[in-house]
């Protein structure tokens, strides 16, 4: 007999006050999440596959790891971290590609009570520096490089750039993956394969409080630097497991594939913690949907007989543009349930997905949630909830949304449109912003006192079904990635020729939203195209390629109110191509700039 879990039952289920705000779930409960996600399954599932890894190169072998193997690997990495001096409560930055080791690394942190801060490996040095310093990370786990289709990216050299500006970092551990030459600084940089040899495959789990930190994950804000959302162990575990099983109606033995990167919340909750807590088989895919051709997703789905497939509307929109032969050459009969996440899905994409991938038989669950919510909040339950294309439909049992008008009044009936708030706590909600509780309060609990404000607009139709209409703040969602316009603006402003910038989103066929930048230069630019590409390169270097503006319009002024505020409404309209519908411009200091902007619109 294996020993039972080493935790302790909670004394109280919930303590909460949205005014402070303070939320505690499972007060007094003790546990280790890895015991629940791994050890607990060993009695019955030691030989069941926990993780299927499909590498970037379709000709390389995929790997299947059983729960027993996952256990041993996680324990070994946990011991490797301990050997390097990582202790309970320390913050560990993980900057790795989509390989099994990234899962071991995150779970190993959880095993020893360290807090992981996983940074999407598509971010550049600047973004990395902000995140590492904000969390005060002690160590970085990374790899020499990563693959992206045909390209190789040198991750370690990005780390080398960043680390000089990260005073809290003592060490890095580098996993050899692409084999690219890297520079290793003696005493600071260590090879994973050398260190892991010295680590045993037995590691007692650290017993944690339900409200201890599990991880920090950064998400863009409408102003200022990204916010380090803090998630705690007990509630997050319960809610990701509950939502995973409920929404996808997961049945034992099924293969679940969430195509997100583990560097985003979707990867944390539905590649790792939710599925593993439920004893599922989860796919980690290293590749991209468009390489070597537009059939890659369907190839992988066929190969691993994927039963539940969860992706972003952006991916669907781009695959929808490819000939259907890319779909039809694969046998997708194993797929039973489809899901989407990250941005609104348009009806056309919904129908294409339902018809061509789901053979008109599989329910499509359009799941609405956020980094802050930790898990799915509003979504159909597969085979239970009536589907309505482009609607996230109904809140999951336990989730209590409230639609508010701008004056702060709750619109309590059906057939209304307003701002989406949540009026009662749920277990996986972020507890704070790391190191800045005041910002947490100001951002989420001040607009509508006593309620959590999501930043999203929504409609609730006559049947009570929810349709998320998009952000109502200065966050834009580009290919499913959240970006603060302020962050992009300050990156563009770093260019020596640039005096001032305003960035807005505009509708984009594939990405959902594109990035439109209005840029004022000190001198009228002569070589506009050159300057555009310099600006794009700069943004790519500071934030990452995902933040590169799609359109850059050089202007001599921006529409400002007399109090000096940029009227973004006007800039958005121009970017959307709605120049004739600008509304009231009488409060502008200089209405003539609007004509100029209109004439030069791209
Ligand atoms: C948007 C991703 C419409 C929304 C899990 C939210 C959605 C933001 C949907 C959070 C959906 C997410 N329909 N919009 N099904 N899902 N969003 O933090 O604007 O990366 O506030 O979390 O994505 O993005 P995040």
XYZ file of C-alpha atoms and ligand atoms in Angstrom:
627
model
C 0.000 0.000 0.000
C 1.203 3.469 -0.812
C 0.923 6.006 1.914
C -2.039 8.318 1.734
C -1.525 11.963 0.856
C 0.353 13.998 3.370
C -2.061 16.929 3.506
C -4.686 18.024 6.007
C -8.309 18.925 5.484
C -9.288 22.610 5.615
C -10.966 24.174 8.628
C -13.124 26.564 6.625
C -14.043 26.546 2.947
C -14.068 30.279 2.242
C -13.223 33.619 3.788
C -13.735 36.660 1.648
C -14.079 40.393 1.403
C -14.058 42.037 -2.029
C -13.576 45.471 -0.498
C -10.128 44.772 0.870
C -9.926 42.651 -1.367
C -9.037 39.409 0.372
C -10.034 35.912 -0.592
C -9.007 32.649 1.057
C -10.197 29.220 0.040
C -9.781 26.044 2.063
C -8.459 27.911 5.058
C -6.087 25.765 7.100
C -5.852 23.079 4.395
C -2.417 21.561 3.807
C -1.289 19.851 0.621
C 1.218 19.534 -2.129
C -0.261 19.969 -5.580
C 2.187 17.534 -7.177
C 1.046 14.779 -4.834
C -2.457 15.384 -6.113
C -1.399 15.676 -9.746
C 1.053 12.772 -9.749
C 1.541 10.560 -6.656
C -2.184 10.159 -6.059
C -2.547 8.488 -9.456
C 0.294 6.016 -9.073
C -1.795 3.321 -7.391
C -4.017 3.017 -10.453
C -2.291 4.849 -13.281
C 1.439 4.346 -12.871
C 1.652 2.914 -16.393
C -0.870 5.248 -18.007
C 0.533 7.977 -20.216
C 0.508 11.311 -18.445
C 2.224 13.381 -21.118
C 2.528 12.875 -24.856
C 5.213 15.107 -26.283
C 5.131 15.881 -29.989
C 8.322 17.637 -31.130
C 8.649 20.496 -33.597
C 10.124 18.303 -36.312
C 7.423 15.929 -37.570
C 10.096 13.343 -38.374
C 11.390 13.197 -34.816
C 9.921 10.651 -32.461
C 7.248 11.693 -30.051
C 7.542 10.640 -26.424
C 4.979 9.117 -24.106
C 5.650 9.536 -20.409
C 3.757 7.508 -17.866
C 2.639 8.881 -14.528
C 5.459 6.872 -12.914
C 8.045 8.406 -15.249
C 6.607 11.849 -14.695
C 6.872 11.279 -10.956
C 10.522 10.273 -11.186
C 11.468 13.117 -13.497
C 9.724 15.734 -11.386
C 11.410 14.417 -8.236
C 14.794 14.477 -9.911
C 14.395 18.039 -11.136
C 13.109 18.983 -7.676
C 16.279 17.571 -6.140
C 18.393 19.325 -8.746
C 16.790 22.610 -7.699
C 17.389 21.835 -4.040
C 21.031 21.020 -4.794
C 21.312 24.444 -6.379
C 20.035 26.062 -3.217
C 16.409 26.684 -4.194
C 14.162 26.725 -1.130
C 10.469 26.960 -0.297
C 9.163 30.409 -1.225
C 11.995 31.231 -3.670
C 10.921 32.465 -7.083
C 12.149 30.512 -10.092
C 12.003 31.907 -13.614
C 11.247 29.311 -16.271
C 12.019 30.365 -19.836
C 11.817 27.209 -21.878
C 10.393 25.762 -25.068
C 7.465 23.348 -25.212
C 9.379 20.253 -24.159
C 8.605 17.804 -21.353
C 11.302 19.440 -19.212
C 9.229 22.601 -18.931
C 6.519 20.535 -17.260
C 9.048 18.861 -14.964
C 10.464 22.262 -14.088
C 7.117 23.787 -13.126
C 6.008 20.737 -11.180
C 9.425 20.442 -9.509
C 9.049 23.975 -8.168
C 5.650 23.055 -6.803
C 7.107 19.887 -5.282
C 9.565 21.839 -3.144
C 7.322 24.834 -2.480
C 9.167 27.237 -4.775
C 7.085 29.684 -6.817
C 7.394 29.412 -10.576
C 7.243 32.403 -12.841
C 7.069 30.983 -16.325
C 7.802 33.488 -19.064
C 6.636 32.755 -22.619
C 9.812 31.942 -24.539
C 8.738 34.250 -27.372
C 9.331 37.285 -25.157
C 12.547 39.238 -25.603
C 15.167 40.305 -23.105
C 13.337 43.499 -22.085
C 10.153 41.678 -21.094
C 12.197 39.026 -19.355
C 14.112 41.584 -17.304
C 10.911 43.267 -16.078
C 9.401 39.955 -15.066
C 12.496 38.554 -13.376
C 13.138 41.716 -11.392
C 9.547 42.223 -10.374
C 9.365 38.690 -8.960
C 12.910 38.785 -7.574
C 13.729 35.409 -9.116
C 16.773 33.589 -7.812
C 17.418 31.195 -10.640
C 16.468 30.750 -14.294
C 15.700 27.437 -15.926
C 16.145 27.653 -19.659
C 17.469 25.827 -22.703
C 20.196 26.548 -25.221
C 17.591 27.218 -27.863
C 14.145 26.499 -29.188
C 12.570 25.678 -32.524
C 9.801 27.510 -34.257
C 9.021 25.721 -37.482
C 12.162 26.028 -39.557
C 13.681 28.695 -37.339
C 15.921 28.235 -34.348
C 15.849 30.764 -31.549
C 18.817 31.138 -29.222
C 17.161 31.354 -25.851
C 20.344 31.284 -23.812
C 21.735 34.317 -25.586
C 18.521 36.206 -24.728
C 19.082 35.140 -21.121
C 22.705 36.346 -21.331
C 21.446 39.748 -22.464
C 18.848 39.945 -19.745
C 20.834 38.615 -16.839
C 23.225 41.540 -16.617
C 20.227 43.618 -15.576
C 18.790 41.075 -13.156
C 20.610 41.453 -9.830
C 18.648 38.773 -7.990
C 19.616 35.971 -10.352
C 22.339 33.756 -8.930
C 22.306 30.863 -11.368
C 20.935 29.453 -14.560
C 20.377 25.828 -15.472
C 20.466 25.193 -19.197
C 18.802 22.242 -20.898
C 20.551 21.171 -24.104
C 17.876 21.039 -26.788
C 18.899 22.480 -30.159
C 22.621 21.935 -29.694
C 23.470 25.515 -30.619
C 26.735 26.815 -29.136
C 26.151 28.845 -26.031
C 28.422 30.686 -23.669
C 28.429 29.303 -20.149
C 29.751 31.449 -17.342
C 31.579 29.385 -14.751
C 29.909 29.406 -11.357
C 26.719 30.925 -12.765
C 25.568 28.744 -15.653
C 25.101 24.993 -15.238
C 24.124 22.300 -17.709
C 20.896 20.556 -16.831
C 22.174 17.132 -17.986
C 25.198 17.375 -15.711
C 23.240 18.498 -12.688
C 20.381 16.062 -13.100
C 22.773 13.126 -12.855
C 23.544 14.110 -9.303
C 19.871 14.233 -8.311
C 17.888 11.298 -6.951
C 14.419 10.327 -8.126
C 12.992 10.437 -4.647
C 11.773 13.720 -3.263
C 9.326 14.074 -0.404
C 6.762 16.737 -1.260
C 6.913 19.927 0.760
C 3.669 20.318 2.675
C 2.163 23.665 1.788
C -0.695 25.766 3.024
C -3.684 25.956 0.652
C -3.094 29.712 0.408
C 0.665 29.522 -0.209
C 1.834 30.774 -3.599
C 1.892 28.295 -6.449
C 2.977 30.636 -9.215
C 3.229 34.157 -10.522
C 2.205 34.760 -14.112
C 2.470 38.124 -15.812
C -0.285 39.651 -17.867
C -0.364 43.012 -19.609
C -2.067 45.943 -17.968
C -3.721 48.955 -19.584
C -1.073 51.139 -17.993
C 2.373 50.517 -16.640
C 4.319 47.314 -16.454
C 2.816 43.844 -16.692
C 1.044 42.630 -13.587
C 2.345 39.571 -11.768
C -0.840 37.687 -11.023
C -0.475 35.550 -7.918
C -2.170 32.160 -7.800
C -2.333 30.054 -4.685
C -2.311 26.306 -4.404
C -5.535 24.864 -3.036
C -8.202 26.822 -4.836
C -6.339 26.823 -8.122
C -5.940 23.056 -8.018
C -9.579 22.410 -7.210
C -10.917 24.837 -9.787
C -8.693 23.779 -12.689
C -9.538 20.120 -12.042
C -13.254 20.889 -11.683
C -13.491 23.036 -14.795
C -11.383 20.631 -16.845
C -13.620 17.711 -16.009
C -16.849 19.651 -16.262
C -16.385 21.693 -19.412
C -14.724 18.994 -21.488
C -16.587 16.098 -19.845
C -13.259 14.318 -19.701
C -13.531 10.525 -19.540
C -10.698 8.342 -18.192
C -8.356 7.187 -20.933
C -9.051 10.089 -23.277
C -6.283 12.137 -24.845
C -6.592 15.880 -24.281
C -4.706 18.418 -26.367
C -4.549 22.081 -25.535
C -2.408 23.848 -28.145
C -1.504 26.865 -25.983
C 2.028 27.601 -24.889
C 2.756 26.709 -21.306
C 3.979 30.290 -20.857
C 0.357 31.490 -20.824
C -2.346 30.773 -18.278
C -4.101 28.392 -20.683
C -1.006 26.219 -20.712
C -0.635 26.345 -16.938
C -4.248 25.399 -16.272
C -5.157 23.107 -19.162
C -1.922 21.523 -20.306
C -0.572 20.916 -16.853
C -2.489 21.315 -13.639
C -6.133 20.667 -14.591
C -5.514 17.569 -16.720
C -2.908 16.096 -14.370
C -5.084 16.676 -11.311
C -7.755 14.716 -13.176
C -5.366 11.875 -14.106
C -5.676 12.646 -17.809
C -3.327 12.157 -20.730
C -2.215 15.580 -21.912
C -0.349 16.568 -25.071
C 2.596 18.957 -25.148
C 3.154 20.127 -28.712
C 6.343 21.924 -29.575
C 5.533 22.879 -33.162
C 3.423 25.488 -34.904
C 0.191 24.975 -36.869
C 1.645 26.126 -40.192
C 4.811 24.043 -40.462
C 5.744 21.983 -42.378
C 2.285 22.691 -43.764
C -1.173 23.820 -42.706
C -2.158 20.260 -41.825
C 0.173 19.930 -38.852
C -2.482 20.153 -36.120
C -4.594 17.524 -37.832
C -1.591 15.297 -38.360
C -0.769 15.446 -34.654
C -4.421 14.924 -33.705
C -4.587 11.799 -35.879
C -1.257 10.451 -34.711
C -2.108 10.602 -31.014
C -5.800 9.887 -31.446
C -6.705 13.112 -29.719
C -10.211 13.067 -28.213
C -10.520 16.632 -26.979
C -8.945 19.500 -28.859
C -8.649 23.008 -27.395
C -7.200 25.932 -29.369
C -7.443 29.669 -30.063
C -9.765 31.319 -32.609
C -6.706 32.853 -34.293
C -5.389 29.413 -35.157
C -8.783 28.385 -36.504
C -9.034 31.516 -38.665
C -5.630 30.938 -40.197
C -6.239 27.224 -40.824
C -9.646 27.982 -42.278
C -7.888 29.863 -45.078
C -5.953 26.763 -46.161
C -7.424 24.227 -48.617
C -9.652 21.651 -46.941
C -7.422 18.876 -48.234
C -5.135 19.670 -45.293
C -7.935 18.547 -43.020
C -9.366 15.731 -45.067
C -6.174 13.760 -45.447
C -6.278 12.957 -41.734
C -8.582 10.777 -39.733
C -10.070 12.931 -37.020
C -12.776 10.487 -35.925
C -11.283 10.257 -32.448
C -12.094 13.904 -31.762
C -15.211 14.160 -29.617
C -15.097 17.651 -28.190
C -13.687 20.951 -29.428
C -12.854 24.047 -27.452
C -11.725 27.618 -28.022
C -10.164 30.172 -25.735
C -8.491 33.540 -25.568
C -10.559 35.884 -27.701
C -14.012 36.142 -29.204
C -14.638 33.617 -31.946
C -16.474 34.902 -34.995
C -19.382 32.865 -36.286
C -17.689 31.932 -39.526
C -14.703 30.406 -37.741
C -17.017 28.669 -35.268
C -18.959 27.025 -38.091
C -15.841 25.998 -39.982
C -14.427 24.403 -36.831
C -17.690 22.668 -36.010
C -18.233 21.386 -39.538
C -14.766 20.460 -40.719
C -12.988 19.452 -37.535
C -16.022 18.439 -35.517
C -17.880 16.730 -38.397
C -20.954 18.622 -37.138
C -21.065 16.172 -34.255
C -18.649 17.579 -31.716
C -19.759 20.333 -29.406
C -17.601 23.472 -29.554
C -17.068 24.915 -26.096
C -16.219 28.616 -26.319
C -14.529 29.146 -22.963
C -14.258 32.634 -21.503
C -11.754 33.253 -18.751
C -8.570 35.183 -17.929
C -5.095 34.912 -16.430
C -6.697 36.490 -13.376
C -9.511 33.957 -13.116
C -7.117 30.983 -13.248
C -9.707 28.734 -14.852
C -12.734 28.694 -17.147
C -15.639 30.847 -15.940
C -18.248 31.120 -18.671
C -18.518 28.256 -21.106
C -20.836 25.611 -22.416
C -20.529 22.239 -20.700
C -19.947 19.775 -23.513
C -23.100 17.805 -24.371
C -25.055 19.602 -21.653
C -25.365 23.274 -22.579
C -27.142 24.335 -25.734
C -24.585 25.796 -28.150
C -24.830 29.222 -29.718
C -22.050 30.186 -32.111
C -19.953 33.101 -30.814
C -21.477 32.841 -27.352
C -19.561 31.644 -24.316
C -23.108 30.764 -23.188
C -23.560 30.288 -19.432
C -21.492 30.693 -16.263
C -20.240 27.415 -14.843
C -21.971 26.285 -11.668
C -20.589 28.434 -8.853
C -19.639 31.400 -11.026
C -21.760 34.511 -10.456
C -21.443 37.173 -13.154
C -23.107 40.580 -12.983
C -23.493 42.914 -15.959
C -23.011 46.569 -15.026
C -23.776 49.783 -16.830
C -21.204 52.565 -16.920
C -22.726 54.349 -13.974
C -22.219 51.282 -11.795
C -25.764 49.959 -11.779
C -26.289 46.233 -12.125
C -28.356 45.296 -15.165
C -30.162 42.419 -13.602
C -32.446 41.365 -16.450
C -31.906 39.455 -19.647
C -31.347 41.257 -22.927
C -28.727 43.692 -21.669
C -25.269 44.862 -22.634
C -22.610 46.250 -20.327
C -19.436 45.478 -18.428
C -18.762 42.043 -17.108
C -18.084 41.680 -13.401
C -18.116 38.742 -11.010
C -19.775 39.213 -7.666
C -18.742 36.147 -5.708
C -15.301 34.557 -5.311
C -14.303 31.381 -7.111
C -11.424 29.168 -5.988
C -8.845 29.930 -8.704
C -9.092 33.701 -8.660
C -5.784 35.551 -8.450
C -5.219 36.690 -4.879
C -3.147 39.764 -5.609
C -0.612 41.351 -7.933
C 2.812 40.330 -6.724
C 4.220 43.114 -4.585
C 1.418 45.563 -5.344
C -1.866 44.839 -3.620
C -3.014 48.416 -4.133
C -2.767 47.995 -7.910
C -4.769 44.776 -7.595
C -7.492 46.661 -5.761
C -7.423 49.636 -8.122
C -7.458 47.542 -11.276
C -10.075 44.965 -10.386
C -12.138 46.048 -7.398
C -12.497 49.818 -7.620
C -14.451 50.431 -10.821
C -17.461 48.610 -9.371
C -16.955 48.463 -5.599
C -17.597 45.036 -4.142
C -17.261 43.328 -7.497
C -14.388 41.908 -9.537
C -14.203 43.842 -12.818
C -12.991 41.752 -15.744
C -12.152 44.569 -18.164
C -14.453 42.917 -20.728
C -17.704 44.023 -22.238
C -20.510 41.534 -22.752
C -24.074 41.020 -23.854
C -26.553 38.826 -22.044
C -29.258 37.878 -24.475
C -32.905 37.074 -23.942
C -32.085 33.534 -22.918
C -29.444 34.648 -20.431
C -26.587 33.559 -22.681
C -23.370 35.557 -22.558
C -21.487 36.878 -25.516
C -18.140 38.469 -24.716
C -17.699 41.530 -26.901
C -14.068 42.363 -26.120
C -11.929 44.534 -23.877
C -13.251 47.881 -22.745
C -9.827 49.096 -21.576
C -6.533 49.743 -23.332
C -5.640 46.109 -23.697
C -5.727 44.594 -27.145
C -5.802 40.917 -27.938
C -3.591 40.036 -30.848
C -3.596 36.396 -31.910
C -5.022 35.575 -28.516
C -2.214 37.366 -26.640
C -3.039 40.233 -24.333
C -1.059 43.374 -24.890
C -1.178 46.713 -23.190
C -1.115 49.547 -25.701
C 0.954 51.569 -23.197
C 3.665 48.906 -23.212
C 3.950 48.986 -27.000
C 3.914 52.777 -26.997
C 6.807 53.001 -24.597
C 8.821 50.514 -26.661
C 8.267 52.612 -29.816
C 9.176 55.764 -27.915
C 12.611 54.283 -27.268
C 13.497 55.018 -30.903
C 15.592 58.170 -31.041
C 13.580 59.632 -33.925
C 10.265 59.214 -32.119
C 8.684 61.931 -30.035
C 5.278 60.482 -29.146
C 3.171 57.457 -29.990
C -0.386 56.225 -29.622
C -1.280 52.603 -30.240
C -4.748 51.178 -30.811
C -6.193 47.893 -31.995
C -8.115 47.377 -35.238
C -9.989 44.358 -36.588
C -7.669 41.883 -38.278
C -8.868 38.904 -40.328
C -6.643 36.333 -38.730
C -5.187 37.823 -35.576
C -8.521 39.099 -34.299
C -6.941 42.463 -33.601
C -3.954 44.073 -35.273
C -1.679 46.744 -33.817
C -1.972 50.232 -35.311
C 0.609 52.803 -34.205
C 0.359 56.551 -34.762
C 3.851 57.969 -34.426
C 5.028 61.559 -34.146
C 8.695 62.041 -35.058
C 10.922 64.953 -34.103
C 11.634 65.565 -37.801
C 9.504 64.530 -40.745
C 10.861 61.104 -41.704
C 12.403 60.890 -45.182
C 12.660 57.146 -45.456
C 9.338 56.077 -43.976
C 9.705 52.398 -44.821
C 13.150 52.188 -43.216
C 11.942 53.861 -40.106
C 8.956 51.528 -39.966
C 11.169 48.499 -40.058
C 13.504 49.976 -37.443
C 10.542 50.564 -35.176
C 9.244 47.043 -35.717
C 12.677 45.570 -34.944
C 12.952 47.671 -31.846
C 9.569 46.550 -30.493
C 10.476 42.992 -31.292
C 13.716 43.380 -29.367
C 12.170 45.073 -26.356
C 8.940 43.115 -25.955
C 8.938 40.281 -28.458
C 7.871 39.630 -32.066
C 4.205 39.317 -31.033
C 4.098 43.043 -30.227
C 5.314 44.313 -33.624
C 2.899 46.913 -35.009
C 1.088 45.843 -38.178
C 0.590 49.423 -39.314
C 2.631 52.505 -38.522
C 1.287 55.874 -39.577
C 3.509 58.925 -39.179
C 1.564 61.963 -38.044
C 2.437 65.477 -36.984
C 0.055 65.542 -34.035
C -2.419 63.426 -32.068
C -6.019 64.341 -31.259
C -5.917 65.588 -27.683
C -8.501 67.060 -25.393
C -7.821 70.369 -23.714
C -6.678 68.481 -20.645
C -4.031 66.780 -22.777
C -5.631 63.334 -22.979
C -5.310 61.479 -26.263
C -8.758 60.774 -27.686
C -8.234 57.133 -28.502
C -11.818 56.739 -29.633
C -10.952 58.791 -32.717
C -7.748 56.897 -33.379
C -9.614 53.621 -33.106
C -12.250 54.753 -35.560
C -9.642 55.823 -38.108
C -7.769 52.536 -37.665
C -11.037 50.660 -38.158
C -11.589 52.563 -41.402
C -14.610 54.411 -40.032
C -13.364 57.891 -40.824
C -16.806 59.343 -41.402
C -18.119 58.315 -38.080
C -15.869 60.115 -35.646
C -18.502 61.554 -33.358
C -17.997 64.734 -31.385
C -14.552 66.247 -31.909
C -15.368 69.664 -30.505
C -13.399 69.178 -27.291
C -10.138 68.744 -29.180
C -7.436 71.377 -28.895
C -6.668 71.148 -32.580
C -9.360 69.483 -34.701
C -7.246 69.831 -37.863
C -4.996 66.949 -36.814
C -7.999 64.701 -37.315
C -8.140 65.605 -41.007
C -4.458 64.905 -41.388
C -4.754 61.555 -39.633
C -7.761 60.676 -41.740
C -6.040 61.506 -44.983
C -2.950 59.508 -44.163
C -4.784 56.475 -42.761
C -3.304 53.112 -43.770
C -10.365 37.447 -23.816
C -6.812 33.716 -21.567
C -14.056 36.196 -25.846
C -11.050 38.398 -22.863
C -7.528 32.531 -20.940
C -10.269 38.201 -21.586
C -12.169 35.913 -24.562
C -8.885 37.985 -22.084
C -12.444 34.540 -24.426
C -8.034 37.187 -21.131
C -13.617 34.023 -25.083
C -10.644 35.009 -23.333
N -14.374 34.897 -25.768
N -12.974 36.732 -25.266
N -13.939 32.740 -25.054
N -11.472 34.012 -23.659
N -11.040 36.158 -23.886
O -5.496 36.624 -19.620
O -10.924 39.713 -23.349
O -4.626 35.726 -21.826
O -10.361 39.312 -20.715
O -6.477 34.621 -20.579
O -9.052 37.267 -23.310
O -6.819 36.813 -21.723
P -5.756 35.967 -20.927
